[in-house]
Amino acid sequence: MRSDTIRLPAHAPGMEGHLHVLRFGEAGARPLVYVQGALHADEIPGMIAAHHLRERLLALEAEGRIRGEIVLVPFANPLGLNQRVLGGMVGRFDLADGANFNRLYPHLTEVVAERVGGLLSDDEAANRDLIRDALAQAADEAEATTPAEHLKRALLRLAITADVVLDLHCDSEAVMHLYTLTPQAEDFAPLAALLGCEAVLVATESGDEPFDEACSRPWFELKERFPAKPIPLACLSTTVELRGQADVSHELAAADAGALVDFLVIRGAIEGPAPQVPPVRCEPTPLAGSEPLVAPVSGMVVFRRAVGERLSAGDVVADIVCPATGETFPVATRSDGVLYARSGTRFASAGKRLGKVAGTNLQRAGKLLSP
Ligand SMILES: [Zn+2]
């Protein structure tokens, strides 16, 4: 294992942060795999899975079984890790401006299209290499002023040339699920099966440029932009939601790291016998069909259904109880589907999102992710 650190500016002199980057296998070998944990700094399941993955990769490297290069950033957001408010940790949003640490990554398609447009040929591998170089250059040149922008640019630069990107997150309370680009769902089916995903949410554009799409979507868009030239979807990228925030244990994390290793065997980054892949537990569903359940009024939240339960349209998922009047407002789903995530707090203001159902009958448009 080789390790290095990338210095990050901070809001005050003397407070600089560092990204710790661990590299396994031979520098420059392919496939290049990029894995990061806890981009939302308070999502520890990804960080503990990264810890167990490091142990596995050290052992595999000692056995000479790393075939590609695997880059692991075990905690991707030192800025967020350092944010405290009255004893609580704030890891999802930058306290400086409220920006979500997993939104608004540089969108590189335009600048890359301009650079490579006249240079593309009928050789797919040559086009892939040309686009990769242009993406790396564009990521290097992306504007960054605030500490969070510097962090985002540094992470994107590490991942943008990878063959496989695994961004490890979790939800508030949730069962295992993942998000990916629609045309990549099939490639991620083995990972979804190995992890035991209960939902796979797909979109060609989720809105607001999350990290995984900043890595994968330029390929999809360049392919559409230049239909006469062979362009592969050369970066397979996903956001993996490792259950809920409190689901932190060595047993779960070791199993999750094992699933990631098995997937990397399938992708040819690790040498080993083909793993046994269990049957998938769900079919991919459109992110546009994922139903956010919203509190109609303020009040106490009393859930009636647990995460992982399969619901029918009309099922009551929670009651909102007004502590002043005693009135109860049932919150029902309009979709059939799995309740794959729900809020961890038990008091809601009107409009708060209480949960998410992986349905198929809604057709939402615009920005599809939670704030
Ligand atoms: Zn997250």
Coordinates of C-alpha atoms and ligand atoms in Angstrom, one line a residue:
M1 CA 0.0 0.0 0.0
R2 CA 1.2 3.5 -0.8
S3 CA -0.3 6.4 0.9
D4 CA -0.2 10.1 0.4
T5 CA -2.1 13.1 1.7
I6 CA -3.6 16.0 -0.2
R7 CA -3.7 19.3 1.6
L8 CA -7.0 21.1 1.8
P9 CA -7.4 24.8 2.6
A10 CA -9.6 25.7 5.5
H11 CA -11.6 28.7 6.7
A12 CA -8.8 29.9 8.9
P13 CA -5.0 29.8 8.8
G14 CA -3.6 27.0 10.8
M15 CA -6.7 24.8 10.4
E16 CA -5.8 23.1 7.1
G17 CA -7.2 19.6 6.5
H18 CA -5.8 16.6 4.7
L19 CA -7.3 13.9 2.5
H20 CA -5.7 10.6 3.2
V21 CA -5.4 8.6 0.0
L22 CA -4.4 4.9 0.0
R23 CA -3.3 3.1 -3.1
F24 CA -3.2 -0.7 -3.6
G25 CA -1.7 -2.5 -6.6
E26 CA 0.6 -1.1 -9.3
A27 CA 0.4 2.6 -10.1
G28 CA -1.3 3.1 -13.4
A29 CA -2.6 -0.5 -13.7
R30 CA -6.1 -1.0 -15.0
P31 CA -8.8 -1.3 -14.1
L32 CA -8.5 1.7 -11.8
V33 CA -11.0 1.5 -9.0
Y34 CA -11.8 4.5 -6.8
V35 CA -13.6 4.0 -3.4
Q36 CA -14.5 6.7 -0.9
G37 CA -16.3 6.6 2.5
A38 CA -18.3 9.2 4.3
L39 CA -18.4 12.1 1.8
H40 CA -21.3 13.0 4.0
A41 CA -19.0 13.1 7.0
D42 CA -21.7 11.9 9.5
E43 CA -22.4 8.7 7.6
I44 CA -20.1 6.3 9.4
P45 CA -21.2 3.0 7.8
G46 CA -19.1 4.0 4.7
M47 CA -16.1 4.9 6.9
I48 CA -16.2 1.6 8.8
A49 CA -16.7 -0.4 5.6
A50 CA -13.7 1.4 4.2
H51 CA -11.7 0.5 7.3
H52 CA -12.6 -3.2 6.7
L53 CA -11.9 -2.9 3.0
R54 CA -8.4 -1.6 3.8
E55 CA -7.7 -4.6 5.9
R56 CA -8.9 -6.9 3.1
L57 CA -6.9 -5.1 0.4
L58 CA -3.7 -5.2 2.5
A59 CA -4.1 -9.0 2.8
L60 CA -4.9 -9.3 -0.9
E61 CA -1.9 -7.1 -1.9
A62 CA 0.4 -9.3 0.3
E63 CA -0.9 -12.3 -1.7
G64 CA -0.2 -10.5 -5.0
R65 CA -3.8 -10.5 -5.9
I66 CA -4.5 -6.9 -6.8
R67 CA -4.6 -6.8 -10.6
G68 CA -5.5 -3.2 -11.2
E69 CA -5.0 -0.2 -9.0
I70 CA -7.4 0.5 -6.2
V71 CA -7.5 4.0 -4.7
L72 CA -9.3 4.2 -1.3
V73 CA -10.1 7.4 0.5
P74 CA -11.4 6.1 3.8
F75 CA -12.8 9.4 5.0
A76 CA -13.6 11.7 2.2
N77 CA -14.7 14.8 4.1
P78 CA -12.3 16.1 6.8
L79 CA -14.1 19.5 6.6
G80 CA -17.4 17.9 7.5
L81 CA -15.9 15.7 10.2
N82 CA -14.7 18.9 11.9
Q83 CA -18.2 20.5 12.0
R84 CA -19.9 20.6 15.4
V85 CA -23.0 22.4 16.6
L86 CA -23.9 22.2 20.2
G87 CA -22.5 18.7 20.6
G88 CA -24.0 17.4 17.3
M89 CA -22.1 16.6 14.2
V90 CA -23.1 18.3 10.9
G91 CA -21.6 16.3 8.1
R92 CA -24.0 16.6 5.2
F93 CA -24.0 20.3 4.6
D94 CA -21.2 22.9 4.7
L95 CA -21.9 25.1 7.7
A96 CA -20.4 28.0 5.8
D97 CA -23.1 28.2 3.2
G98 CA -25.5 25.3 3.6
A99 CA -24.2 23.5 0.5
N100 CA -24.6 19.7 0.4
F101 CA -21.1 18.1 0.2
N102 CA -22.5 15.6 -2.4
R103 CA -23.9 18.2 -4.8
L104 CA -22.7 20.7 -7.4
Y105 CA -19.6 18.9 -8.5
P106 CA -18.0 20.4 -11.6
H107 CA -19.9 19.3 -14.7
L108 CA -17.2 18.6 -17.2
T109 CA -19.1 17.5 -20.3
E110 CA -19.1 20.9 -22.1
V111 CA -15.4 21.7 -21.8
V112 CA -14.4 18.1 -22.7
A113 CA -16.7 18.0 -25.7
E114 CA -15.1 21.2 -27.0
R115 CA -11.6 19.8 -26.5
V116 CA -12.1 16.3 -28.0
G117 CA -14.8 17.0 -30.6
G118 CA -12.4 17.4 -33.5
L119 CA -10.1 14.6 -32.4
L120 CA -12.4 11.6 -32.0
S121 CA -11.8 8.7 -34.3
D122 CA -13.4 5.3 -35.1
D123 CA -11.1 3.7 -32.5
E124 CA -13.1 3.2 -29.3
A125 CA -10.0 2.7 -27.1
A126 CA -8.3 5.7 -28.5
N127 CA -11.5 7.8 -27.9
R128 CA -11.6 6.5 -24.3
D129 CA -8.0 7.5 -23.6
L130 CA -8.5 10.9 -25.2
I131 CA -11.6 11.6 -23.2
R132 CA -10.0 10.4 -20.0
D133 CA -7.1 12.8 -20.4
A134 CA -9.4 15.6 -21.2
L135 CA -11.6 14.9 -18.1
A136 CA -8.5 14.8 -15.9
Q137 CA -7.3 18.1 -17.3
A138 CA -10.8 19.7 -17.0
A139 CA -11.0 18.5 -13.4
D140 CA -7.6 20.0 -12.7
E141 CA -8.7 23.3 -14.1
A142 CA -12.2 23.4 -12.4
E143 CA -12.7 26.5 -10.4
A144 CA -12.4 26.2 -6.7
T145 CA -12.5 29.0 -4.2
T146 CA -14.1 27.9 -0.9
P147 CA -12.6 25.0 1.1
A148 CA -15.6 22.8 0.1
E149 CA -15.0 23.5 -3.6
H150 CA -11.3 22.6 -3.1
L151 CA -12.4 19.3 -1.4
K152 CA -14.8 18.6 -4.3
R153 CA -12.3 19.2 -6.9
A154 CA -9.7 17.1 -5.2
L155 CA -12.1 14.1 -4.9
L156 CA -13.3 14.5 -8.4
R157 CA -9.7 14.6 -9.7
L158 CA -8.9 11.3 -7.9
A159 CA -12.0 9.6 -9.3
I160 CA -12.5 11.0 -12.8
T161 CA -10.2 8.7 -14.7
A162 CA -11.4 5.5 -12.8
D163 CA -13.0 2.5 -14.4
V164 CA -15.1 1.9 -11.3
V165 CA -16.2 4.5 -8.7
L166 CA -17.9 3.4 -5.4
D167 CA -19.1 6.2 -3.2
L168 CA -20.1 4.8 0.2
H169 CA -22.9 6.6 1.9
C170 CA -25.9 5.7 4.1
D171 CA -29.4 7.2 4.7
S172 CA -31.0 8.2 8.0
E173 CA -32.7 4.8 8.7
A174 CA -32.6 2.5 5.7
V175 CA -32.1 -0.8 4.1
M176 CA -29.3 -1.4 1.7
H177 CA -29.8 0.4 -1.6
L178 CA -27.8 2.1 -4.4
Y179 CA -28.1 4.8 -7.0
T180 CA -26.6 4.6 -10.5
L181 CA -27.0 5.8 -14.1
T182 CA -29.8 3.9 -15.9
P183 CA -27.5 2.3 -18.5
Q184 CA -25.2 1.1 -15.8
A185 CA -27.8 -0.8 -13.7
E186 CA -27.0 -4.1 -15.3
D187 CA -23.3 -3.8 -14.6
F188 CA -24.1 -3.1 -11.0
A189 CA -26.6 -6.0 -10.6
P190 CA -23.9 -8.3 -9.2
L191 CA -22.9 -5.6 -6.6
A192 CA -26.6 -5.1 -5.7
A193 CA -27.0 -8.8 -5.2
L194 CA -23.8 -9.2 -3.2
L195 CA -24.7 -6.4 -0.9
G196 CA -28.3 -7.5 -0.6
C197 CA -29.8 -4.3 -2.0
E198 CA -33.6 -3.9 -1.5
A199 CA -33.7 -1.0 -4.0
V200 CA -31.7 0.1 -7.0
L201 CA -32.6 3.7 -8.1
V202 CA -31.7 4.7 -11.6
A203 CA -31.7 7.9 -13.5
T204 CA -29.8 9.5 -16.4
E205 CA -29.8 12.8 -14.5
S206 CA -30.6 13.1 -10.8
G207 CA -30.1 16.9 -10.7
D208 CA -27.5 19.0 -8.8
E209 CA -24.5 17.0 -9.9
P210 CA -23.8 14.4 -7.2
F211 CA -20.3 12.9 -7.1
D212 CA -21.1 9.6 -8.7
E213 CA -22.8 11.3 -11.7
A214 CA -20.0 13.8 -12.1
C215 CA -17.8 10.8 -12.8
S216 CA -20.1 8.8 -15.0
R217 CA -22.5 11.1 -16.8
P218 CA -19.9 12.9 -19.0
W219 CA -19.4 9.6 -20.8
F220 CA -23.1 9.2 -21.3
E221 CA -23.5 12.7 -22.5
L222 CA -20.5 12.6 -24.8
K223 CA -21.8 9.4 -26.3
E224 CA -25.1 11.2 -27.1
R225 CA -23.2 14.3 -28.3
F226 CA -21.1 12.4 -30.8
P227 CA -23.3 9.4 -31.9
A228 CA -21.2 8.7 -35.0
K229 CA -18.1 7.9 -32.9
P230 CA -17.6 4.9 -30.6
I231 CA -17.5 6.1 -27.0
P232 CA -17.7 3.6 -24.1
L233 CA -19.4 4.3 -20.8
A234 CA -15.9 4.0 -19.4
C235 CA -16.6 5.0 -15.8
L236 CA -19.0 2.7 -13.9
S237 CA -20.1 4.7 -10.9
T238 CA -22.5 4.3 -8.0
T239 CA -23.6 5.8 -4.7
V240 CA -24.0 2.9 -2.3
E241 CA -26.2 3.5 0.7
L242 CA -25.0 1.2 3.4
R243 CA -28.3 1.1 5.4
G244 CA -28.9 3.7 8.1
Q245 CA -26.6 6.0 10.1
A246 CA -26.7 3.9 13.2
D247 CA -26.0 0.6 11.4
V248 CA -22.3 0.5 12.4
S249 CA -20.9 -2.8 13.4
H250 CA -17.8 -4.9 12.6
E251 CA -20.1 -7.7 11.4
L252 CA -22.0 -5.5 8.9
A253 CA -18.9 -3.6 7.7
A254 CA -16.8 -6.8 7.2
A255 CA -19.7 -8.3 5.2
D256 CA -20.0 -5.1 3.1
A257 CA -16.3 -5.0 2.5
G258 CA -16.4 -8.6 1.4
A259 CA -19.2 -7.8 -1.1
L260 CA -17.1 -5.0 -2.5
V261 CA -14.1 -7.3 -2.9
D262 CA -16.2 -9.9 -4.6
F263 CA -17.5 -7.2 -7.0
L264 CA -13.9 -6.1 -7.7
V265 CA -13.0 -9.7 -8.5
I266 CA -15.9 -9.7 -11.1
R267 CA -14.6 -6.4 -12.5
G268 CA -11.1 -7.8 -12.9
A269 CA -9.4 -5.6 -10.3
I270 CA -8.7 -8.4 -7.9
E271 CA -7.6 -11.9 -8.8
G272 CA -9.6 -14.8 -7.5
P273 CA -12.2 -17.4 -8.2
A274 CA -15.5 -16.1 -9.5
P275 CA -17.6 -15.3 -6.4
Q276 CA -21.0 -16.9 -5.8
V277 CA -23.5 -14.1 -6.5
P278 CA -26.9 -14.6 -4.8
P279 CA -30.1 -13.7 -6.7
V280 CA -31.0 -10.0 -6.8
R281 CA -33.5 -9.0 -4.2
C282 CA -35.0 -6.2 -6.4
E283 CA -35.3 -4.9 -9.9
P284 CA -34.0 -1.4 -10.6
T285 CA -36.7 1.3 -10.4
P286 CA -36.6 4.8 -11.7
L287 CA -35.4 7.5 -9.3
A288 CA -38.2 9.6 -10.8
G289 CA -40.7 7.0 -9.4
S290 CA -39.2 7.2 -5.9
E291 CA -41.9 8.7 -3.7
P292 CA -40.9 11.1 -0.9
L293 CA -43.4 10.8 1.9
V294 CA -44.0 14.3 3.3
A295 CA -45.3 15.4 6.7
P296 CA -48.5 17.4 5.9
V297 CA -48.4 19.2 9.3
S298 CA -46.0 19.6 12.2
G299 CA -46.1 17.1 15.0
M300 CA -44.8 13.9 16.5
V301 CA -43.8 11.2 14.0
V302 CA -45.0 7.7 14.9
F303 CA -44.0 5.2 12.2
R304 CA -46.3 2.3 11.5
R305 CA -44.0 0.6 8.9
A306 CA -40.4 -0.4 9.1
V307 CA -37.7 0.1 6.5
G308 CA -37.6 -2.8 4.1
E309 CA -41.3 -3.4 4.2
R310 CA -43.1 -3.8 0.9
L311 CA -46.0 -1.4 0.7
S312 CA -49.2 -1.1 -1.4
A313 CA -50.5 2.3 -2.5
G314 CA -52.7 3.6 0.3
D315 CA -50.8 2.0 3.1
V316 CA -50.2 4.3 6.1
V317 CA -46.5 4.6 6.8
A318 CA -46.7 7.1 9.7
D319 CA -49.0 9.1 11.9
I320 CA -48.3 12.7 12.6
V321 CA -49.8 13.5 15.9
C322 CA -50.3 17.2 16.9
P323 CA -49.3 17.6 20.5
A324 CA -51.6 20.7 20.9
T325 CA -54.9 19.3 19.5
G326 CA -54.3 15.6 19.7
E327 CA -55.3 15.3 16.1
T328 CA -53.7 12.5 14.1
F329 CA -52.8 12.9 10.4
P330 CA -52.0 9.6 8.6
V331 CA -49.3 9.7 5.9
A332 CA -50.0 7.1 3.2
T333 CA -47.9 6.1 0.2
R334 CA -49.3 6.6 -3.3
S335 CA -46.9 4.0 -4.6
D336 CA -46.5 0.3 -4.4
G337 CA -42.9 -0.5 -3.5
V338 CA -40.3 -0.9 -0.8
L339 CA -40.0 1.6 2.0
Y340 CA -36.2 1.9 1.6
A341 CA -35.5 4.8 3.9
R342 CA -37.1 6.8 6.6
S343 CA -36.3 9.8 8.7
G344 CA -34.4 9.2 12.0
T345 CA -36.1 12.0 13.9
R346 CA -39.5 11.7 15.5
F347 CA -40.8 15.3 15.3
A348 CA -41.5 16.8 11.9
S349 CA -42.2 20.3 10.7
A350 CA -44.8 20.5 8.0
G351 CA -43.1 19.6 4.7
K352 CA -40.4 17.4 6.2
R353 CA -39.5 14.3 4.3
L354 CA -40.4 11.2 6.4
G355 CA -39.4 8.4 4.1
K356 CA -38.9 7.1 0.6
V357 CA -40.7 4.4 -1.4
A358 CA -39.1 2.8 -4.4
G359 CA -42.2 3.0 -6.6
T360 CA -42.8 2.9 -10.3
N361 CA -46.0 4.8 -10.9
L362 CA -44.9 8.4 -10.2
Q363 CA -43.1 10.5 -12.8
R364 CA -41.3 13.1 -10.9
A365 CA -39.3 15.7 -12.9
G366 CA -36.5 18.1 -12.0
K367 CA -34.2 17.6 -9.1
L368 CA -34.8 14.0 -8.0
L369 CA -32.5 13.7 -4.9
S370 CA -33.2 14.7 -1.3
P371 CA -31.8 18.1 -0.4
Ligands
ZN1 ZN -24.8 10.5 2.0

